[in-house]
XYZ file of C-alpha atoms in Angstrom:
693
model
C 0.294 -0.444 0.188
C 1.058 3.441 -0.290
C -0.247 6.709 0.917
C -0.067 10.109 -1.541
C -0.545 13.483 -0.455
C -0.868 16.280 -2.523
C -0.488 19.867 -1.632
C -2.665 21.733 -3.474
C -3.613 25.106 -3.918
C -6.226 27.282 -2.383
C -9.393 25.813 -5.171
C -9.130 23.369 -7.709
C -10.999 20.319 -9.502
C -9.903 17.457 -10.682
C -11.184 14.278 -12.773
C -10.871 10.880 -13.523
C -11.133 9.265 -16.227
C -12.867 6.746 -16.952
C -11.251 5.095 -19.901
C -8.364 2.769 -19.549
C -5.509 4.954 -19.669
C -7.525 5.418 -16.253
C -6.060 9.650 -16.600
C -6.152 11.633 -13.689
C -6.454 15.080 -14.414
C -6.603 17.877 -11.788
C -7.182 22.130 -13.623
C -5.815 24.598 -11.317
C -6.404 28.384 -10.272
C -2.558 28.289 -9.509
C -0.022 27.617 -7.691
C 2.478 24.722 -6.738
C 1.610 21.344 -6.566
C 4.323 19.086 -3.944
C 3.929 15.527 -4.359
C 4.035 12.920 -0.987
C 4.563 9.480 -1.050
C 4.126 6.858 1.926
C 5.591 3.872 0.998
C 4.456 1.108 3.060
C 3.709 -2.631 2.967
C 0.976 -5.069 2.866
C -0.622 -3.286 5.522
C -2.889 -0.160 5.174
C -2.652 0.666 8.735
C 1.312 -0.019 8.111
C 1.427 3.564 5.954
C -1.200 4.974 8.000
C 0.950 5.284 10.938
C 3.584 6.903 8.505
C 1.229 8.824 7.467
C 0.277 10.693 10.713
C 3.859 10.714 12.027
C 4.408 13.008 8.965
C 1.715 15.481 9.904
C 3.550 15.685 14.228
C 0.298 11.995 14.923
C -2.566 12.849 16.631
C -3.901 14.183 19.792
C -5.141 11.715 22.882
C -7.983 13.247 23.818
C -8.892 12.734 27.691
C -11.179 9.079 29.467
C -14.124 11.524 29.881
C -14.788 12.705 26.075
C -15.141 8.188 25.525
C -18.088 8.599 27.256
C -21.602 9.324 25.977
C -22.508 13.568 25.014
C -25.944 14.341 24.701
C -26.460 17.502 22.513
C -29.536 20.105 21.146
C -29.125 23.048 18.976
C -32.273 24.962 21.371
C -32.398 24.634 24.217
C -33.981 27.444 25.970
C -32.575 27.120 29.527
C -30.326 25.466 32.407
C -34.376 23.855 33.611
C -34.111 22.060 30.832
C -30.792 21.557 30.347
C -31.832 19.705 33.894
C -34.615 18.105 33.130
C -32.259 15.815 30.441
C -29.882 15.031 32.693
C -32.548 14.237 34.903
C -34.105 11.790 32.207
C -31.237 10.673 31.209
C -30.810 10.149 35.704
C -33.946 8.096 35.856
C -34.041 5.834 32.849
C -30.485 4.378 34.081
C -28.970 5.857 30.203
C -24.957 6.795 31.092
C -24.159 9.884 30.647
C -21.224 11.915 30.352
C -21.440 15.636 28.747
C -23.919 18.035 28.172
C -23.543 20.348 25.401
C -25.185 22.689 24.316
C -24.914 25.636 21.237
C -25.282 28.796 20.603
C -28.675 29.052 23.119
C -26.272 29.603 26.052
C -25.246 32.878 24.232
C -26.489 36.504 24.896
C -28.006 37.580 21.347
C -25.368 34.776 19.661
C -22.029 36.481 20.725
C -19.329 34.761 21.717
C -17.650 34.326 24.832
C -20.774 35.584 26.718
C -23.465 33.938 28.901
C -26.808 35.482 29.446
C -26.995 35.121 32.809
C -31.611 35.072 33.396
C -31.587 31.604 31.147
C -28.378 30.108 31.831
C -27.488 31.106 35.403
C -23.974 30.876 35.936
C -23.867 29.514 39.661
C -26.414 27.887 39.152
C -24.886 26.163 35.914
C -21.566 25.055 38.139
C -24.033 23.626 40.534
C -26.222 21.835 38.130
C -23.214 20.284 36.534
C -21.593 18.829 40.286
C -24.850 17.555 40.977
C -24.922 15.579 37.983
C -21.200 14.694 37.896
C -21.458 15.774 33.936
C -18.601 18.034 31.783
C -20.578 20.795 29.522
C -19.392 21.838 26.130
C -19.893 24.987 24.914
C -20.030 25.563 21.203
C -17.722 29.023 19.457
C -18.611 29.879 15.894
C -15.493 31.398 14.704
C -17.304 35.224 13.549
C -16.764 37.502 16.438
C -20.247 39.804 16.711
C -20.109 43.662 16.220
C -21.055 45.923 18.184
C -21.175 46.228 22.165
C -19.218 42.849 23.275
C -15.969 42.847 25.237
C -14.375 40.226 22.627
C -15.290 42.236 19.364
C -13.891 45.355 21.827
C -10.805 43.426 23.090
C -10.399 41.710 19.102
C -10.653 46.107 17.644
C -8.196 47.180 20.348
C -5.637 44.376 19.331
C -6.119 45.153 15.540
C -6.620 41.322 14.993
C -9.714 41.232 12.462
C -8.834 39.441 9.296
C -8.552 42.424 6.779
C -10.700 43.212 2.977
C -9.151 44.495 0.259
C -8.895 48.208 1.451
C -7.331 47.295 4.518
C -10.129 47.473 6.584
C -11.607 45.095 9.054
C -13.696 42.731 6.934
C -17.546 42.567 7.382
C -19.493 39.490 7.416
C -22.758 38.506 9.373
C -23.594 34.974 10.917
C -25.918 34.143 13.448
C -25.365 37.116 15.068
C -25.568 39.513 12.711
C -22.947 42.058 11.451
C -19.302 40.020 12.029
C -15.037 40.485 11.911
C -13.198 37.385 11.479
C -9.737 36.433 13.626
C -6.489 36.506 12.066
C -5.006 32.938 13.613
C -1.986 34.629 12.316
C -1.356 37.717 13.578
C 0.358 38.327 16.304
C -1.659 39.273 18.691
C -4.272 36.344 18.175
C -3.163 34.426 20.890
C -3.098 36.500 23.420
C -6.490 38.022 22.742
C -8.111 34.269 21.686
C -6.093 33.651 25.644
C -7.597 36.229 28.057
C -11.186 35.664 26.200
C -11.018 32.201 26.505
C -9.851 33.094 30.291
C -12.586 35.047 31.298
C -14.904 33.022 30.110
C -14.148 29.636 32.180
C -13.787 32.387 34.920
C -17.377 32.302 34.293
C -18.001 28.827 33.442
C -16.135 25.730 33.404
C -16.129 24.402 30.108
C -15.155 20.720 29.679
C -14.024 20.953 26.386
C -14.748 23.150 23.356
C -16.636 23.435 19.789
C -15.539 25.140 17.535
C -17.901 25.911 14.866
C -18.589 27.721 11.727
C -14.697 28.211 10.778
C -14.390 27.403 7.314
C -15.141 30.034 7.897
C -18.877 30.247 6.978
C -20.990 33.543 5.634
C -24.204 34.372 5.187
C -22.982 37.148 2.789
C -20.627 36.356 -0.020
C -17.015 37.288 1.133
C -17.687 40.751 2.692
C -21.347 42.729 3.101
C -19.857 45.979 4.426
C -23.565 47.923 5.305
C -21.553 50.949 6.185
C -19.590 51.255 2.718
C -19.182 50.531 -1.097
C -17.083 46.777 -0.755
C -14.345 46.197 -2.608
C -14.734 43.434 -5.414
C -14.175 40.028 -4.272
C -11.261 38.618 -6.370
C -13.058 35.821 -7.658
C -13.809 37.769 -11.252
C -9.565 37.596 -11.815
C -9.113 33.693 -11.298
C -8.416 32.159 -14.732
C -11.855 30.497 -14.251
C -14.163 29.476 -11.924
C -14.339 25.426 -10.251
C -17.174 24.221 -10.060
C -18.834 27.293 -11.746
C -19.418 28.466 -8.642
C -17.370 32.173 -7.178
C -14.976 30.972 -4.207
C -16.437 33.675 -1.953
C -19.226 32.532 -2.151
C -20.998 31.745 2.045
C -17.532 32.082 3.112
C -14.689 35.237 2.833
C -13.499 36.939 0.110
C -10.780 35.888 -1.880
C -8.862 38.482 -1.881
C -8.929 39.356 1.573
C -6.750 39.855 4.112
C -3.826 37.989 6.523
C -1.454 39.529 8.434
C 1.716 40.242 6.218
C -0.455 40.204 3.364
C -1.372 36.848 2.321
C -4.878 36.420 0.501
C -7.138 34.421 1.332
C -7.358 33.001 -1.199
C -3.972 31.423 -0.070
C -5.079 31.109 3.102
C -8.219 29.802 3.260
C -8.291 25.573 3.623
C -5.782 26.752 6.420
C -8.683 28.917 8.481
C -9.792 26.002 10.473
C -6.214 24.217 11.295
C -5.024 27.752 12.404
C -7.438 28.533 14.969
C -7.170 25.035 16.741
C -3.829 25.433 17.012
C -3.863 28.895 18.712
C -7.349 27.053 20.851
C -5.108 24.059 22.222
C -2.283 26.494 23.169
C -3.506 28.883 24.714
C -5.945 26.123 27.056
C -2.274 23.859 27.809
C -0.339 28.267 28.478
C -4.053 28.699 30.538
C -3.283 25.093 32.338
C -6.336 23.571 31.550
C -5.154 20.483 30.631
C -8.003 17.344 30.130
C -9.616 20.124 27.947
C -10.897 18.789 24.865
C -11.507 20.479 21.039
C -13.944 18.950 18.533
C -14.429 21.374 14.891
C -15.655 21.572 12.034
C -13.918 22.403 9.600
C -10.565 19.901 8.627
C -6.909 20.141 6.958
C -4.135 17.594 6.937
C -2.749 18.245 10.601
C -5.776 18.940 12.849
C -5.283 15.448 14.343
C -2.511 16.707 16.902
C -4.845 19.346 18.116
C -8.145 18.509 17.866
C -10.621 16.141 16.857
C -14.336 16.805 14.234
C -17.316 15.146 13.859
C -19.246 14.860 10.380
C -20.752 18.231 10.632
C -24.405 18.703 10.045
C -26.238 15.351 8.532
C -29.607 14.703 8.663
C -32.737 12.152 9.617
C -32.014 9.134 7.579
C -30.700 5.768 7.034
C -28.283 7.661 4.271
C -26.926 9.389 6.247
C -26.719 6.592 8.663
C -24.973 4.272 6.697
C -22.181 7.536 5.425
C -21.553 8.126 9.249
C -19.491 4.841 8.833
C -16.459 5.664 5.874
C -16.326 8.992 6.962
C -15.422 7.848 10.232
C -13.033 6.267 8.467
C -11.629 8.507 6.917
C -11.352 10.303 9.556
C -9.382 7.610 11.186
C -6.732 7.674 8.372
C -6.679 11.256 8.025
C -5.449 11.165 11.839
C -8.409 12.240 12.927
C -9.463 8.703 14.717
C -11.777 10.896 17.620
C -14.609 10.959 15.367
C -18.259 10.767 14.961
C -22.312 12.122 13.676
C -24.747 13.346 14.961
C -26.776 9.981 16.252
C -30.332 9.897 15.120
C -29.530 12.665 13.078
C -29.037 16.795 13.374
C -32.144 17.835 10.565
C -34.770 16.769 9.771
C -37.763 14.826 11.975
C -35.623 11.249 13.596
C -38.401 8.230 13.728
C -38.351 5.626 16.641
C -37.323 3.012 14.171
C -33.956 5.198 12.886
C -33.353 6.786 16.203
C -33.112 3.283 17.866
C -30.385 1.118 14.731
C -28.524 5.071 14.498
C -27.842 4.373 18.842
C -26.849 0.372 18.169
C -24.342 1.733 16.050
C -23.604 5.202 17.128
C -22.899 3.740 20.590
C -19.444 1.966 19.663
C -18.118 5.325 17.343
C -15.179 6.124 19.073
C -16.991 10.353 19.660
C -20.848 8.687 20.027
C -23.327 12.314 20.768
C -26.945 12.984 19.860
C -27.991 15.744 18.842
C -30.241 17.053 16.853
C -31.406 20.909 15.451
C -34.006 23.627 16.537
C -36.638 22.877 13.951
C -36.712 18.760 15.165
C -38.722 16.662 17.363
C -37.238 15.505 20.845
C -34.664 12.524 20.139
C -33.459 12.528 22.860
C -32.677 8.327 23.735
C -36.117 8.091 26.243
C -38.354 10.304 24.282
C -39.042 8.539 21.458
C -40.593 5.355 22.688
C -39.670 2.174 24.303
C -37.821 0.478 21.614
C -34.972 3.653 21.565
C -34.827 3.512 25.316
C -34.411 0.179 25.643
C -32.556 -0.227 23.171
C -29.467 2.562 23.318
C -29.709 2.253 27.522
C -27.866 -1.851 26.385
C -26.010 -0.363 24.054
C -24.334 2.738 26.159
C -24.229 -0.313 28.882
C -22.071 -2.309 26.579
C -19.863 0.198 25.140
C -19.076 1.455 28.246
C -18.569 -2.249 29.741
C -15.868 -2.264 26.663
C -14.661 1.737 27.700
C -11.573 1.303 28.808
C -10.176 -1.671 26.868
C -11.180 1.067 23.872
C -9.545 3.416 25.080
C -6.128 1.330 25.834
C -6.461 1.435 22.129
C -5.770 4.921 21.383
C -3.664 5.399 24.136
C -1.412 2.409 22.166
C -1.306 4.030 19.373
C 0.881 7.005 20.236
C -0.196 9.207 18.274
C 0.119 7.693 14.131
C -2.953 4.829 13.671
C -6.008 4.074 13.668
C -8.568 2.045 15.640
C -12.208 2.784 13.926
C -11.101 0.453 10.692
C -12.511 -1.429 7.475
C -11.694 -5.236 7.515
C -9.122 -4.627 4.468
C -6.764 -3.167 7.035
C -7.224 -6.802 8.583
C -7.663 -8.494 5.039
C -5.943 -6.638 2.115
C -5.477 -9.694 -0.489
C -9.053 -10.196 0.179
C -11.003 -9.364 -2.347
C -14.283 -9.135 -1.224
C -13.533 -6.733 1.067
C -13.130 -4.093 -0.933
C -17.196 -4.899 -2.259
C -18.885 -1.009 -0.610
C -20.983 -3.963 1.318
C -18.368 -5.727 3.226
C -15.618 -2.231 2.611
C -18.407 0.737 4.157
C -20.579 -1.311 6.391
C -18.400 -3.548 8.529
C -16.515 -2.320 10.742
C -13.315 -3.218 13.044
C -12.149 -2.401 16.120
C -8.728 -2.361 16.266
C -7.774 -6.209 14.973
C -10.605 -7.823 17.770
C -13.772 -7.262 17.648
C -16.280 -6.884 14.210
C -19.709 -4.857 13.914
C -22.572 -6.384 11.761
C -25.016 -2.928 11.939
C -28.221 -3.009 10.635
C -27.659 -0.482 8.421
C -31.952 -0.225 6.341
C -35.183 0.558 7.681
C -37.674 -2.268 8.670
C -33.929 -5.092 8.971
C -34.218 -7.536 11.080
C -31.203 -9.404 10.282
C -27.700 -8.855 8.510
C -25.631 -10.771 6.177
C -21.926 -10.463 7.242
C -19.213 -10.983 5.371
C -16.761 -13.203 7.762
C -12.939 -13.671 6.367
C -10.815 -16.240 6.677
C -10.320 -16.864 10.361
C -11.872 -17.961 13.039
C -15.041 -15.250 14.292
C -17.197 -15.778 17.262
C -19.778 -14.440 18.539
C -18.515 -11.825 20.783
C -22.184 -11.571 22.661
C -22.492 -15.620 23.528
C -18.976 -17.041 22.723
C -19.778 -19.364 20.561
C -18.110 -20.382 16.997
C -19.423 -18.269 13.642
C -17.345 -19.946 11.814
C -14.060 -22.092 11.637
C -10.482 -21.634 11.362
C -11.001 -23.956 8.274
C -14.170 -23.078 7.070
C -14.338 -20.858 3.696
C -14.539 -17.011 4.231
C -17.973 -17.031 3.982
C -20.928 -14.342 4.237
C -23.543 -15.175 7.749
C -27.608 -14.691 8.263
C -26.466 -13.508 11.887
C -30.270 -11.725 13.534
C -30.085 -7.934 14.850
C -33.546 -6.931 16.431
C -34.506 -4.129 18.651
C -33.462 -3.191 22.080
C -29.823 -5.364 21.947
C -26.516 -4.820 21.079
C -25.489 -4.755 17.367
C -23.999 -8.327 16.024
C -20.659 -7.928 16.761
C -17.443 -10.697 16.606
C -14.314 -11.969 18.259
C -11.697 -12.201 15.683
C -9.652 -16.106 16.796
C -6.001 -15.159 19.002
C -6.872 -11.824 20.111
C -7.412 -10.981 23.920
C -9.848 -7.800 25.122
C -10.382 -6.946 28.880
C -14.431 -5.569 29.944
C -16.058 -4.624 32.851
C -19.513 -4.794 34.251
C -21.370 -2.276 33.757
C -24.294 -2.694 36.454
C -25.233 0.800 37.755
C -22.617 2.905 35.914
C -23.492 6.564 34.518
C -20.589 7.970 34.104
C -17.001 6.989 33.671
C -15.872 8.285 36.530
C -18.567 4.723 38.230
C -15.852 2.207 36.034
C -13.823 0.443 39.027
C -10.771 -1.327 38.018
C -11.997 -4.809 38.020
C -12.426 -6.526 35.232
C -12.904 -9.955 32.527
C -10.809 -11.090 30.679
C -12.657 -12.341 27.531
C -9.380 -14.881 25.386
C -10.763 -16.106 22.031
C -8.916 -18.965 21.337
C -7.258 -19.273 17.664
C -6.102 -22.951 17.029
C -2.614 -24.398 16.123
C -2.823 -27.886 16.240
C -2.137 -31.100 18.003
C -4.900 -29.978 20.620
C -3.132 -26.414 21.693
C -4.164 -22.639 20.859
C -3.738 -19.179 21.602
C -4.108 -15.862 21.894
C -2.716 -12.430 22.626
C -3.374 -9.302 24.052
C -2.592 -6.226 26.266
C -3.584 -4.353 29.128
C -3.122 -0.672 30.697
C -1.391 -0.814 33.791
C -3.245 2.952 35.057
C -5.700 1.773 36.960
C -7.232 5.825 37.001
C -7.664 6.070 33.434
C -9.490 9.977 34.207
C -5.682 10.781 35.417
C -5.963 12.624 31.798
C -1.338 13.458 32.912
C -0.852 10.584 34.077
C -2.073 8.709 31.433
C 0.327 10.726 29.044
C 3.375 9.978 31.185
C 3.669 7.061 32.119
C 1.991 4.939 28.964
C 4.360 7.904 26.601
C 7.057 6.971 28.733
C 10.291 4.400 27.431
C 8.750 2.091 29.697
C 4.996 2.221 28.886
C 2.185 2.115 30.677
C 1.171 -1.996 29.124
C 1.474 -5.653 30.000
C 1.737 -7.778 26.495
C -1.198 -10.606 27.442
C 0.089 -13.945 25.893
C -1.833 -17.156 26.158
C -0.767 -20.719 25.331
C -3.936 -23.476 26.107
C -3.564 -27.350 25.852
C -6.800 -29.769 25.445
C -6.158 -33.519 26.172
C -8.487 -36.116 26.921
C -8.787 -36.205 30.420
C -7.582 -31.645 31.210
C -7.605 -28.371 30.468
C -4.417 -26.746 30.489
C -4.334 -22.432 30.361
C -1.561 -20.656 30.879
C -1.239 -16.202 30.674
C 1.789 -15.184 30.782
C 1.748 -11.297 31.994
C 4.813 -10.129 30.035
C 6.436 -6.766 29.535
C 9.318 -5.356 27.435
C 9.931 -2.010 29.762
C 9.807 -1.968 33.511
C 5.553 0.355 33.942
C 4.461 1.387 36.807
C 1.446 -1.317 37.531
C -1.445 0.171 39.060
C -3.856 -2.512 41.716
C -5.862 -3.607 38.587
C -8.365 -6.877 39.748
C -9.395 -9.482 37.465
C -12.286 -11.303 38.505
C -13.122 -13.521 35.588
C -11.348 -15.408 32.540
C -13.860 -16.026 29.974
C -12.142 -18.647 26.941
C -14.051 -18.518 23.859
C -12.761 -21.800 21.855
C -12.540 -25.002 23.878
C -13.126 -28.374 21.991
C -13.539 -30.607 24.892
C -12.523 -34.046 24.502
C -15.988 -36.031 23.717
C -17.061 -38.808 25.486
C -17.733 -41.883 23.541
C -19.840 -44.285 25.479
C -23.154 -43.862 24.353
C -25.088 -42.182 28.300
C -20.943 -40.867 29.719
C -20.905 -37.258 30.348
C -17.837 -35.445 30.788
C -17.535 -34.589 34.792
C -15.503 -32.530 36.969
C -15.447 -32.390 40.556
C -16.722 -30.251 41.732
C -16.646 -28.192 39.496
C -13.170 -26.520 40.200
C -9.296 -26.243 38.438
C -6.579 -25.323 39.875
C -5.448 -21.889 39.517
C -1.313 -21.173 40.092
C 0.500 -18.108 40.078
C 4.691 -17.854 39.576
C 6.504 -14.804 39.669
C 9.544 -14.655 38.966
C 11.729 -15.606 41.863
C 8.682 -15.789 43.849
C 7.711 -19.496 44.484
C 4.033 -20.461 43.454
C 1.181 -19.651 44.923
C -2.356 -22.494 44.488
C -5.956 -22.650 44.307
C -8.471 -24.134 44.172
C -11.096 -21.826 42.042
C -14.879 -22.353 40.667
C -15.436 -23.134 36.888
C -18.669 -23.526 34.408
C -18.853 -24.374 31.443
C -21.193 -22.532 29.199
C -22.482 -25.552 26.166
C -24.405 -24.544 22.672
C -26.119 -26.818 20.785
C -25.178 -28.527 17.586
C -21.365 -27.252 18.855
C -18.641 -29.483 20.284
C -17.131 -25.792 21.703
C -17.522 -24.513 25.395
C -16.839 -21.208 26.414
C -15.077 -22.170 30.278
C -15.551 -19.819 32.832
C -13.105 -19.709 35.418
C -13.828 -17.722 38.786
C -10.366 -15.440 39.336
C -11.987 -13.253 41.952
C -9.182 -10.993 43.235
C -5.888 -11.995 40.485
C -3.959 -8.937 40.516
C -2.187 -7.634 37.360
C 1.616 -8.290 37.145
C 4.635 -7.591 35.286
C 6.859 -10.488 35.041
C 3.493 -13.388 35.946
C 2.468 -16.780 34.828
C -1.268 -17.851 35.209
C -1.822 -21.499 34.431
C -5.342 -22.997 34.667
C -5.670 -26.640 35.000
C -9.261 -28.277 34.602
C -9.156 -32.119 34.488
C -12.020 -34.152 33.527
C -13.506 -37.948 33.027
C -16.136 -39.908 31.274
C -19.211 -41.098 33.532
C -21.740 -42.609 33.006
C -25.230 -41.302 33.506
C -28.263 -42.835 33.633
C -31.495 -39.615 33.939
C -30.396 -36.455 31.353
C -27.066 -35.527 31.258
C -26.393 -31.447 32.569
C -25.899 -28.654 30.205
C -23.506 -27.283 32.022
C -20.822 -29.612 34.241
């Protein structure tokens, strides 16, 4: 695989010929073209990492951002936001963050808070009482008039100029506006002072940078006080797409600092705003604040997250949300998502239930909709949406620490939310649309197969050449010797979407009962081991586990995980099955010497165990007291042994079982080996044999 980046002039059009020569044509309005190639190997992920490293890597978002987010354009006051949070709590729906669109402002002006509708002191109390974070929107345009943000910017001369040298005037939600020129040396100090004053009023947890392309309700300029200069579009050799480049944005001859025109700066307005915003938040010591941006440019992921922008409530947009997230993982912004249930138009109960099923597993999971649409919070549309949302979000939170660990493990380069071609690049089937755009890999471990069409009751996921398990139950769906194939799987509402686990992998999860915030998650985990067949009754699996017990401490995560020793322990499993025993060895080993904090493994699930089959009619497999022997050895510290409880989960028409080992309080430690021995024999049973030994 190779990756090609074309650093192109500010505006151009392109076309690809359908002829056999496959000619690539690009028409330009001027400027140089730089071609950069990254040539990797057969793995798309390796090439992607090379590109991300060139961009400077991507930003690790704080753990709380991986919780669920609820937003709405049109919440009129704090009382309404409080009511939404209350109904989440009463319906046992996980929620970590509340968002506000421009409703919280005074006349839609940046860095203002309407004290009557959103009294700051009561807002602080609300956030504390409900243990929630708050993310307000900041639009790019600064309202002209009697407000501190405008006056400070005018005094420091930080606004973009028009061709005549006056502050360029446009119009967005508050009316006439100016835009900050983030290339100006005064811009950083101005922006920092605005955010410092703003956070003194309201302790925001993140900032939503919107309209930052820059969007403009006028074409170029809409100066009401004098004749405006020409936009500059008339001077171009041609109009890409037949539309003026100043359409709904700034004039292309607008001037930035040192005379650079908007024609050459426009594409990086959003990037520059995010760079400066991240810098000032760091300067102010706001360590766990995250940014979400609508505008994008290569390198944005080093500072911010991104979402798909305004979508609509229909099945097509839900389907498009998947390749959108794939794309941004490739572009170096892996923490991404779309407005769940749709932003524009009215959603339906079935559509929203399906979208919550899917959106619960996106890296950035937020429900958001427009002011003129019906309510679409998970509790607002009936039992199907409520129950589907609850079980899906609970499933997300049960996996959340493992999910977050996959982002930490990247250390700034690589992807997590992937198409199947990332794991199986030589399989032609994974490039077909119904597979490429409809099935999702989470790292190299889990595959999601969402229902994406109206009135759909089952899905037909394609399983590439590998052994695959039903993640929720543990039964085999496709064996390692089976040909790759499509499999029909039921996909009902009120349940989690179909999830498959790839053989040879390990993950850790935990109970999400009574969990509605990321801070409710404990340091007690289950290990799920999906065995991969070797030969002669031998099996293997590999995974990793983070050694930190407080994922919410972003300083600790960054300090320990990005140090030489890191914060991961490798888990290597070797299993052997004979006619009298199951022997599972788990080796906990790290290449470095990480600080290992207290994390407890309470239960181990082993998928893919094919126990000996009794040959005599009437015999069944028996193990005394349903127990096994757990031996724990550490380098230089001897061996401890204890009897532990064991249960077997059997499946109709399957020789394989899931073995569940109750380890109780097994501590995660480096340089440790855990051996589990389960012995059995065949006994004659005169009445119907039990399903579980």
